[in-house]
Tab-separated table of C-alpha atoms and ligand atoms in Angstrom:
chain	number	residue	atom	x	y	z
M	12	UNK	CA	0.000	0.000	0.000
M	13	UNK	CA	1.590	3.245	-1.103
M	14	UNK	CA	-0.759	5.338	1.070
M	15	UNK	CA	1.532	7.510	3.177
M	16	UNK	CA	-1.050	9.596	4.972
M	17	UNK	CA	-4.627	8.682	5.686
M	18	UNK	CA	-6.863	11.134	7.541
M	19	UNK	CA	-10.360	10.089	8.604
M	20	UNK	CA	-13.120	12.278	9.962
M	21	UNK	CA	-10.716	14.836	11.427
M	22	UNK	CA	-12.334	17.413	13.684
M	23	UNK	CA	-10.797	20.463	15.298
M	24	UNK	CA	-13.207	22.413	17.487
M	25	UNK	CA	-12.139	25.502	19.403
M	26	UNK	CA	-14.269	26.416	22.438
M	27	UNK	CA	-15.823	29.890	22.594
M	28	UNK	CA	-15.782	31.193	26.177
M	29	UNK	CA	-18.323	33.607	27.573
M	30	UNK	CA	-18.761	35.753	30.701
M	31	UNK	CA	-16.666	36.108	33.829
M	32	UNK	CA	-16.864	32.412	34.597
M	33	UNK	CA	-15.487	31.694	31.153
M	34	UNK	CA	-18.084	29.059	30.525
M	35	UNK	CA	-18.070	27.378	27.139
M	36	UNK	CA	-20.739	29.021	25.018
M	37	UNK	CA	-20.135	27.018	21.872
M	38	UNK	CA	-17.480	25.809	19.480
M	39	UNK	CA	-15.835	27.087	16.355
M	40	UNK	CA	-15.799	24.021	14.158
M	41	UNK	CA	-12.651	24.988	12.250
M	42	UNK	CA	-12.338	21.484	10.816
M	43	UNK	CA	-15.479	19.380	10.807
M	44	UNK	CA	-15.040	15.836	9.595
M	45	UNK	CA	-12.250	16.030	7.007
M	46	UNK	CA	-11.032	12.815	5.343
M	47	UNK	CA	-8.187	12.684	2.860
M	48	UNK	CA	-5.254	10.567	1.815
M	49	UNK	CA	-1.898	11.126	0.154
M	50	UNK	CA	0.150	8.553	-1.691
M	51	UNK	CA	3.904	8.413	-1.412
M	52	UNK	CA	5.573	10.866	-3.784
M	53	UNK	CA	2.274	12.568	-4.700
M	54	UNK	CA	0.723	15.961	-4.069
M	55	UNK	CA	-2.710	16.675	-2.676
M	56	UNK	CA	-3.735	20.310	-2.942
M	57	UNK	CA	-6.083	21.625	-0.282
M	58	UNK	CA	-7.888	24.602	-1.742
M	59	UNK	CA	-10.228	27.216	-0.372
M	60	UNK	CA	-10.639	30.817	0.726
M	61	UNK	CA	-8.697	32.054	3.738
M	62	UNK	CA	-10.606	31.165	6.888
M	63	UNK	CA	-11.986	27.896	5.483
M	64	UNK	CA	-9.862	25.816	7.868
M	65	UNK	CA	-7.185	24.540	5.492
M	66	UNK	CA	-4.237	25.699	7.602
M	67	UNK	CA	-5.813	24.111	10.685
M	68	UNK	CA	-6.096	20.829	8.760
M	69	UNK	CA	-2.357	20.994	7.974
M	70	UNK	CA	-1.358	21.771	11.539
M	71	UNK	CA	-3.622	19.166	13.094
M	72	UNK	CA	-2.310	16.485	10.736
M	73	UNK	CA	1.167	17.294	12.031
M	74	UNK	CA	-0.281	17.277	15.577
M	75	UNK	CA	0.795	20.885	16.106
M	76	UNK	CA	-2.856	21.515	16.944
M	77	UNK	CA	-4.350	18.491	18.720
M	78	UNK	CA	-7.399	17.194	16.854
M	79	UNK	CA	-10.684	17.077	18.758
M	80	UNK	CA	-11.579	13.782	17.077
M	81	UNK	CA	-10.653	11.620	14.140
M	82	UNK	CA	-7.733	9.604	12.920
M	83	UNK	CA	-4.433	10.570	11.290
M	84	UNK	CA	-2.472	7.563	10.120
M	85	UNK	CA	1.032	8.042	8.837
M	86	UNK	CA	2.492	4.940	7.227
M	87	UNK	CA	-0.110	2.960	9.145
M	88	UNK	CA	0.791	4.503	12.524
M	89	UNK	CA	-1.943	6.430	14.353
M	90	UNK	CA	-0.607	9.864	15.298
M	91	UNK	CA	-3.610	11.072	17.288
M	92	UNK	CA	-2.905	10.441	20.953
M	93	UNK	CA	0.612	9.179	20.247
M	94	UNK	CA	3.030	9.465	23.154
M	95	UNK	CA	5.041	12.708	23.009
M	96	UNK	CA	8.456	11.147	22.713
M	97	UNK	CA	7.336	8.899	19.888
M	98	UNK	CA	5.678	11.828	18.163
M	99	UNK	CA	8.878	13.852	18.372
M	100	UNK	CA	10.714	10.997	16.709
M	101	UNK	CA	8.079	10.846	14.005
M	102	UNK	CA	8.351	14.581	13.369
M	103	UNK	CA	11.535	14.021	11.359
M	104	UNK	CA	9.370	12.435	8.712
M	105	UNK	CA	7.014	15.338	8.180
M	106	UNK	CA	7.938	18.958	7.909
M	107	UNK	CA	6.070	22.215	7.471
M	108	UNK	CA	6.926	25.099	5.149
M	109	UNK	CA	5.156	28.361	5.866
M	110	UNK	CA	3.973	31.244	3.760
M	111	UNK	CA	6.366	33.720	5.328
M	112	UNK	CA	9.852	32.205	5.517
M	113	UNK	CA	11.206	35.259	7.320
M	114	UNK	CA	8.969	34.640	10.301
M	115	UNK	CA	10.133	31.031	10.541
M	116	UNK	CA	13.879	31.759	10.327
M	117	UNK	CA	15.600	33.058	13.454
M	118	UNK	CA	17.071	36.454	12.383
M	119	UNK	CA	19.970	36.170	14.846
M	120	UNK	CA	21.202	32.875	13.478
M	121	UNK	CA	23.387	32.305	10.455
M	122	UNK	CA	22.078	29.855	7.857
M	123	UNK	CA	24.534	27.191	9.007
M	124	UNK	CA	23.107	27.424	12.538
M	125	UNK	CA	19.513	27.463	11.341
M	126	UNK	CA	19.939	24.251	9.393
M	127	UNK	CA	22.050	22.526	12.047
M	128	UNK	CA	19.518	23.445	14.685
M	129	UNK	CA	16.876	21.737	12.548
M	130	UNK	CA	18.962	18.580	12.358
M	131	UNK	CA	20.026	18.546	16.001
M	132	UNK	CA	16.556	19.187	17.380
M	133	UNK	CA	15.716	15.683	16.258
M	134	UNK	CA	17.006	12.587	17.897
M	135	UNK	CA	14.825	10.504	15.694
M	136	UNK	CA	15.020	6.835	14.777
M	137	UNK	CA	16.405	6.615	11.254
M	138	UNK	CA	18.331	9.841	11.506
M	139	UNK	CA	19.975	9.274	14.842
M	140	UNK	CA	23.048	7.480	13.601
M	141	UNK	CA	23.549	9.768	10.708
M	142	UNK	CA	23.122	12.873	12.849
M	143	UNK	CA	25.561	11.651	15.463
M	144	UNK	CA	28.030	10.815	12.732
M	145	UNK	CA	27.513	14.225	11.180
M	146	UNK	CA	28.045	15.956	14.500
M	147	UNK	CA	31.198	14.003	15.217
M	148	UNK	CA	32.684	14.749	11.846
M	149	UNK	CA	32.747	18.429	10.996
M	150	UNK	CA	33.576	17.796	7.357
M	151	UNK	CA	30.738	15.367	6.766
M	152	UNK	CA	28.372	17.869	8.265
M	153	UNK	CA	29.780	20.733	6.190
M	154	UNK	CA	29.598	18.647	3.040
M	155	UNK	CA	26.053	17.696	3.757
M	156	UNK	CA	25.134	21.301	4.396
M	157	UNK	CA	26.695	22.412	1.137
M	158	UNK	CA	24.855	19.642	-0.689
M	159	UNK	CA	21.596	20.712	0.910
M	160	UNK	CA	22.133	24.331	-0.101
M	161	UNK	CA	23.052	23.221	-3.595
M	162	UNK	CA	19.891	21.136	-3.844
M	163	UNK	CA	17.811	24.281	-3.258
M	164	UNK	CA	19.916	26.368	-5.636
M	165	UNK	CA	22.055	28.320	-3.136
M	166	UNK	CA	25.861	28.616	-3.120
M	167	UNK	CA	27.874	27.130	-0.208
M	168	UNK	CA	28.892	30.639	0.973
M	169	UNK	CA	25.249	31.305	1.790
M	170	UNK	CA	25.666	29.380	5.030
M	171	UNK	CA	27.733	32.141	6.651
M	172	UNK	CA	25.053	34.777	6.132
M	173	UNK	CA	21.945	35.856	8.065
M	174	UNK	CA	18.321	35.590	6.851
M	175	UNK	CA	17.939	39.367	6.316
M	176	UNK	CA	20.720	39.274	3.712
M	177	UNK	CA	18.526	37.216	1.384
M	178	UNK	CA	15.531	37.967	-0.817
M	179	UNK	CA	12.106	36.471	-0.109
M	180	UNK	CA	12.578	33.687	-2.642
M	181	UNK	CA	16.034	32.834	-1.287
M	182	UNK	CA	14.659	32.733	2.248
M	183	UNK	CA	12.029	30.268	1.115
M	184	UNK	CA	14.847	28.168	-0.374
M	185	UNK	CA	16.574	28.241	3.013
M	186	UNK	CA	13.379	27.149	4.745
M	187	UNK	CA	13.092	24.287	2.247
M	188	UNK	CA	16.735	23.292	2.871
M	189	UNK	CA	16.076	23.249	6.611
M	190	UNK	CA	13.003	21.067	6.098
M	191	UNK	CA	14.933	18.675	3.841
M	192	UNK	CA	17.811	18.365	6.311
M	193	UNK	CA	15.946	15.712	8.323
M	194	UNK	CA	14.960	13.576	5.304
M	195	UNK	CA	11.202	14.052	5.533
M	196	UNK	CA	8.780	11.983	3.480
M	197	UNK	CA	5.855	14.366	3.738
M	198	UNK	CA	5.959	18.154	3.610
M	199	UNK	CA	2.965	20.304	4.425
M	200	UNK	CA	3.419	23.442	2.315
M	201	UNK	CA	1.183	26.199	3.634
M	202	UNK	CA	0.872	28.832	0.890
M	203	UNK	CA	4.671	28.736	0.428
M	204	UNK	CA	4.700	31.061	-2.561
M	205	UNK	CA	1.851	33.475	-1.947
M	206	UNK	CA	4.071	36.122	-0.321
M	207	UNK	CA	6.499	36.094	-3.280
M	208	UNK	CA	6.624	37.925	-6.618
M	209	UNK	CA	5.048	35.989	-9.468
M	210	UNK	CA	8.383	35.295	-11.205
M	211	UNK	CA	9.907	34.024	-7.961
M	212	UNK	CA	6.793	31.938	-7.248
M	213	UNK	CA	7.411	29.947	-10.410
M	214	UNK	CA	11.030	29.288	-9.415
M	215	UNK	CA	10.036	27.979	-5.986
M	216	UNK	CA	7.286	25.801	-7.471
M	217	UNK	CA	9.772	24.389	-9.964
M	218	UNK	CA	12.174	23.681	-7.147
M	219	UNK	CA	9.502	21.895	-5.095
M	220	UNK	CA	8.509	19.800	-8.082
M	221	UNK	CA	12.096	18.910	-8.868
M	222	UNK	CA	12.764	17.930	-5.226
M	223	UNK	CA	9.637	15.805	-5.234
M	224	UNK	CA	10.844	13.919	-8.284
M	225	UNK	CA	14.363	13.375	-6.984
M	226	UNK	CA	13.501	12.602	-3.340
M	227	UNK	CA	10.062	11.009	-3.695
M	228	UNK	CA	8.458	13.548	-1.355
M	229	UNK	CA	4.728	13.745	-0.754
M	230	UNK	CA	3.176	17.196	-0.395
M	231	UNK	CA	0.036	18.444	1.227
M	232	UNK	CA	-0.118	21.722	-0.607
M	233	UNK	CA	-2.349	24.318	1.026
M	234	UNK	CA	-3.239	27.097	-1.375
M	235	UNK	CA	-5.943	29.359	-2.702
M	236	UNK	CA	-4.242	29.536	-6.079
M	237	UNK	CA	-5.778	27.283	-8.744
M	238	UNK	CA	-2.858	27.750	-11.145
M	239	UNK	CA	-0.573	26.281	-8.491
M	240	UNK	CA	-2.917	23.299	-8.167
M	241	UNK	CA	-2.878	22.758	-11.908
M	242	UNK	CA	0.899	22.867	-12.005
M	243	UNK	CA	1.817	20.822	-8.976
M	244	UNK	CA	-0.994	18.621	-7.687
M	245	UNK	CA	-2.141	15.104	-8.474
M	246	UNK	CA	-5.338	15.353	-6.454
M	247	UNK	CA	-7.301	18.256	-5.085
M	248	UNK	CA	-9.625	18.710	-2.113
M	249	UNK	CA	-11.798	21.825	-2.068
M	250	UNK	CA	-12.653	23.103	1.407
M	251	UNK	CA	-15.503	25.329	2.462
M	252	UNK	CA	-16.127	26.254	6.094
M	253	UNK	CA	-14.375	23.350	7.729
M	254	UNK	CA	-15.477	20.620	5.320
M	255	UNK	CA	-14.275	19.160	2.075
M	256	UNK	CA	-16.967	19.823	-0.517
M	257	UNK	CA	-15.256	18.248	-3.518
M	258	UNK	CA	-12.406	15.787	-3.914
M	259	UNK	CA	-10.828	14.218	-6.958
M	260	UNK	CA	-7.931	14.048	-9.363
M	261	UNK	CA	-6.760	17.398	-10.696
M	262	UNK	CA	-8.130	16.503	-14.095
M	263	UNK	CA	-11.563	15.587	-12.721
M	264	UNK	CA	-11.960	18.583	-10.453
M	265	UNK	CA	-10.496	21.264	-12.710
M	266	UNK	CA	-12.054	20.061	-15.952
M	267	UNK	CA	-15.357	18.827	-14.593
M	268	UNK	CA	-16.069	20.624	-11.322
M	269	UNK	CA	-19.322	19.402	-9.766
M	270	UNK	CA	-19.782	21.467	-6.620
M	271	UNK	CA	-21.116	25.001	-7.242
M	272	UNK	CA	-18.404	26.383	-4.950
M	273	UNK	CA	-15.647	24.712	-6.982
M	274	UNK	CA	-17.312	25.974	-10.144
M	275	UNK	CA	-17.277	29.529	-8.773
M	276	UNK	CA	-13.649	29.236	-7.629
M	277	UNK	CA	-12.567	28.006	-11.042
M	278	UNK	CA	-14.608	30.546	-12.967
M	279	UNK	CA	-12.660	33.305	-11.250
M	280	UNK	CA	-9.327	31.983	-12.557
M	281	UNK	CA	-8.152	34.072	-15.489
M	282	UNK	CA	-7.512	31.183	-17.865
M	283	UNK	CA	-9.402	31.896	-21.059
M	284	UNK	CA	-8.622	28.830	-23.104
M	285	UNK	CA	-10.943	26.631	-21.091
M	286	UNK	CA	-14.535	26.962	-22.250
M	287	UNK	CA	-15.982	25.921	-18.895
M	288	UNK	CA	-14.325	28.802	-17.104
M	289	UNK	CA	-15.369	31.605	-19.434
M	290	UNK	CA	-18.516	32.438	-17.594
M	291	UNK	CA	-17.513	34.005	-14.307
M	292	UNK	CA	-19.766	33.060	-11.421
M	293	UNK	CA	-19.846	35.854	-8.884
M	294	UNK	CA	-20.190	34.737	-5.317
M	295	UNK	CA	-22.258	37.062	-3.212
M	296	UNK	CA	-21.247	37.817	0.340
M	297	UNK	CA	-18.157	36.839	2.263
M	298	UNK	CA	-17.234	33.510	3.747
M	299	UNK	CA	-19.557	33.190	6.781
M	300	UNK	CA	-18.011	32.804	10.233
M	301	UNK	CA	-17.129	29.221	11.168
M	302	UNK	CA	-18.388	30.096	14.671
M	303	UNK	CA	-21.869	30.405	13.272
M	304	UNK	CA	-22.078	28.511	9.978
M	305	UNK	CA	-25.328	28.592	7.992
M	306	UNK	CA	-27.520	25.535	8.647
M	307	UNK	CA	-27.716	22.747	6.078
M	308	UNK	CA	-25.229	23.139	3.267
M	309	UNK	CA	-22.900	25.863	4.551
M	310	UNK	CA	-22.604	27.242	1.034
M	311	UNK	CA	-26.341	27.844	0.568
M	312	UNK	CA	-26.400	31.632	1.190
M	313	UNK	CA	-23.964	32.097	-1.712
M	314	UNK	CA	-25.063	29.282	-3.995
M	315	UNK	CA	-26.707	30.096	-7.350
M	316	UNK	CA	-28.487	26.688	-7.345
M	317	UNK	CA	-29.850	26.703	-3.795
M	318	UNK	CA	-32.964	24.571	-3.169
M	319	UNK	CA	-35.187	24.381	-0.054
M	320	UNK	CA	-33.531	21.155	1.155
M	321	UNK	CA	-30.086	22.819	1.066
M	322	UNK	CA	-31.093	25.017	4.000
M	323	UNK	CA	-32.046	22.044	6.184
M	324	UNK	CA	-29.420	19.309	6.363
M	325	UNK	CA	-25.857	18.940	5.178
M	326	UNK	CA	-25.735	16.950	1.914
M	327	UNK	CA	-24.287	13.438	1.824
M	328	UNK	CA	-21.422	12.434	-0.449
M	329	UNK	CA	-22.097	11.824	-4.139
M	330	UNK	CA	-19.497	9.936	-6.118
M	331	UNK	CA	-18.765	10.356	-9.817
M	332	UNK	CA	-15.809	7.974	-10.134
M	333	UNK	CA	-13.604	5.948	-7.799
M	334	UNK	CA	-11.652	9.130	-7.103
M	335	UNK	CA	-14.142	11.980	-7.640
M	336	UNK	CA	-16.786	12.993	-5.111
M	337	UNK	CA	-18.702	16.050	-3.915
M	338	UNK	CA	-21.249	16.975	-1.280
M	339	UNK	CA	-24.151	18.695	-2.956
M	340	UNK	CA	-27.890	18.043	-3.402
M	341	UNK	CA	-27.628	18.552	-7.145
M	342	UNK	CA	-26.400	14.943	-7.368
M	343	UNK	CA	-27.849	11.691	-5.999
M	344	UNK	CA	-26.043	10.546	-2.854
M	345	UNK	CA	-23.799	7.493	-2.820
M	346	UNK	CA	-26.427	5.107	-1.412
M	347	UNK	CA	-29.068	6.028	-3.960
M	348	UNK	CA	-26.523	5.654	-6.735
M	349	UNK	CA	-25.672	2.176	-5.475
M	350	UNK	CA	-29.330	1.229	-5.198
M	351	UNK	CA	-29.952	2.582	-8.685
M	352	UNK	CA	-27.097	0.487	-10.027
M	353	UNK	CA	-28.407	-2.639	-8.280
M	354	UNK	CA	-31.894	-2.064	-9.669
M	355	UNK	CA	-30.403	-1.536	-13.084
M	356	UNK	CA	-28.594	-4.855	-12.814
M	357	UNK	CA	-31.775	-6.781	-11.867
A	428	SF4	FE1	-25.798	24.731	-3.600
A	428	SF4	FE2	-27.539	23.147	-2.419
A	428	SF4	FE3	-25.407	22.118	-3.595
A	428	SF4	FE4	-25.169	23.489	-1.336
A	428	SF4	S1	-26.214	21.569	-1.614
A	428	SF4	S2	-23.896	23.674	-3.117
A	428	SF4	S3	-26.710	25.060	-1.622
A	428	SF4	S4	-27.081	23.216	-4.584
């Protein structure tokens, strides 16, 4: 089984406190029953507007935010509730790259220290021997560092400099080098290019793709940028207010979007050659607050196809292929489809 990460029914609820007694008045359901999986060496893009919960999904998968409920299996090992020490060991295998590399790089440290700190902070299983060896032998460590910098397109001299001496794109390269230093298998990339100039964005995306090919990395790529999805992802999950509303291969979702929210997202992308995206669907209103989501289908106040039932209960999953599904009343739910097929067979 090449499934590296398997997330089932992940929930992250934050309590809302009220009054002097700070009693719990309700919950913000930032993530409300998210399931997804990533194969080794593949990229799943998690797409949605800011505030839809996609960053919380990334952090709770890495157990940086403890999930309220659900399962996160990495290589078959359940991470939810895993003992701290064991989790720290596991952390070498999954890394996080943020939107703003400057905020994640200590300004008082030289690049050599930043990367070594990343390596030394781990006393993890597979890496332990190698790290000890690297620490004992200055040359091996220096060689490895130079190789790491080279792999992200930076010269060896870069290691003696401080983060502020680099441009935004170079800083993101440093952050990538630091992440790679511990030999991760999965990298959660949280909008890693959205703070960069367009020309630099392309360079970083190329670098990530190239590293994926050479190192067999899997990415959970959190973004609001559909062009990035098209370029980098194998599968895509579209999130709206804490839930995944559509899931499928990039080809299925981008060329045949089923959920009205996905259709609106795609219609706003300025790509004219695709007939289906010519007609721009304007969404009215902002993303509602996850503290008080609309009843039924959360998208109903903004949906051009809203029906009375949409305001009542959340739609079940409808499947269109073994990989493509959406949650919307415009399509018959899974069970009915199955029944229909059985009746058809009789
Ligand atoms: Fe629109 Fe109803 Fe589908 Fe929700 S369930 S996306 S409101 S048609």
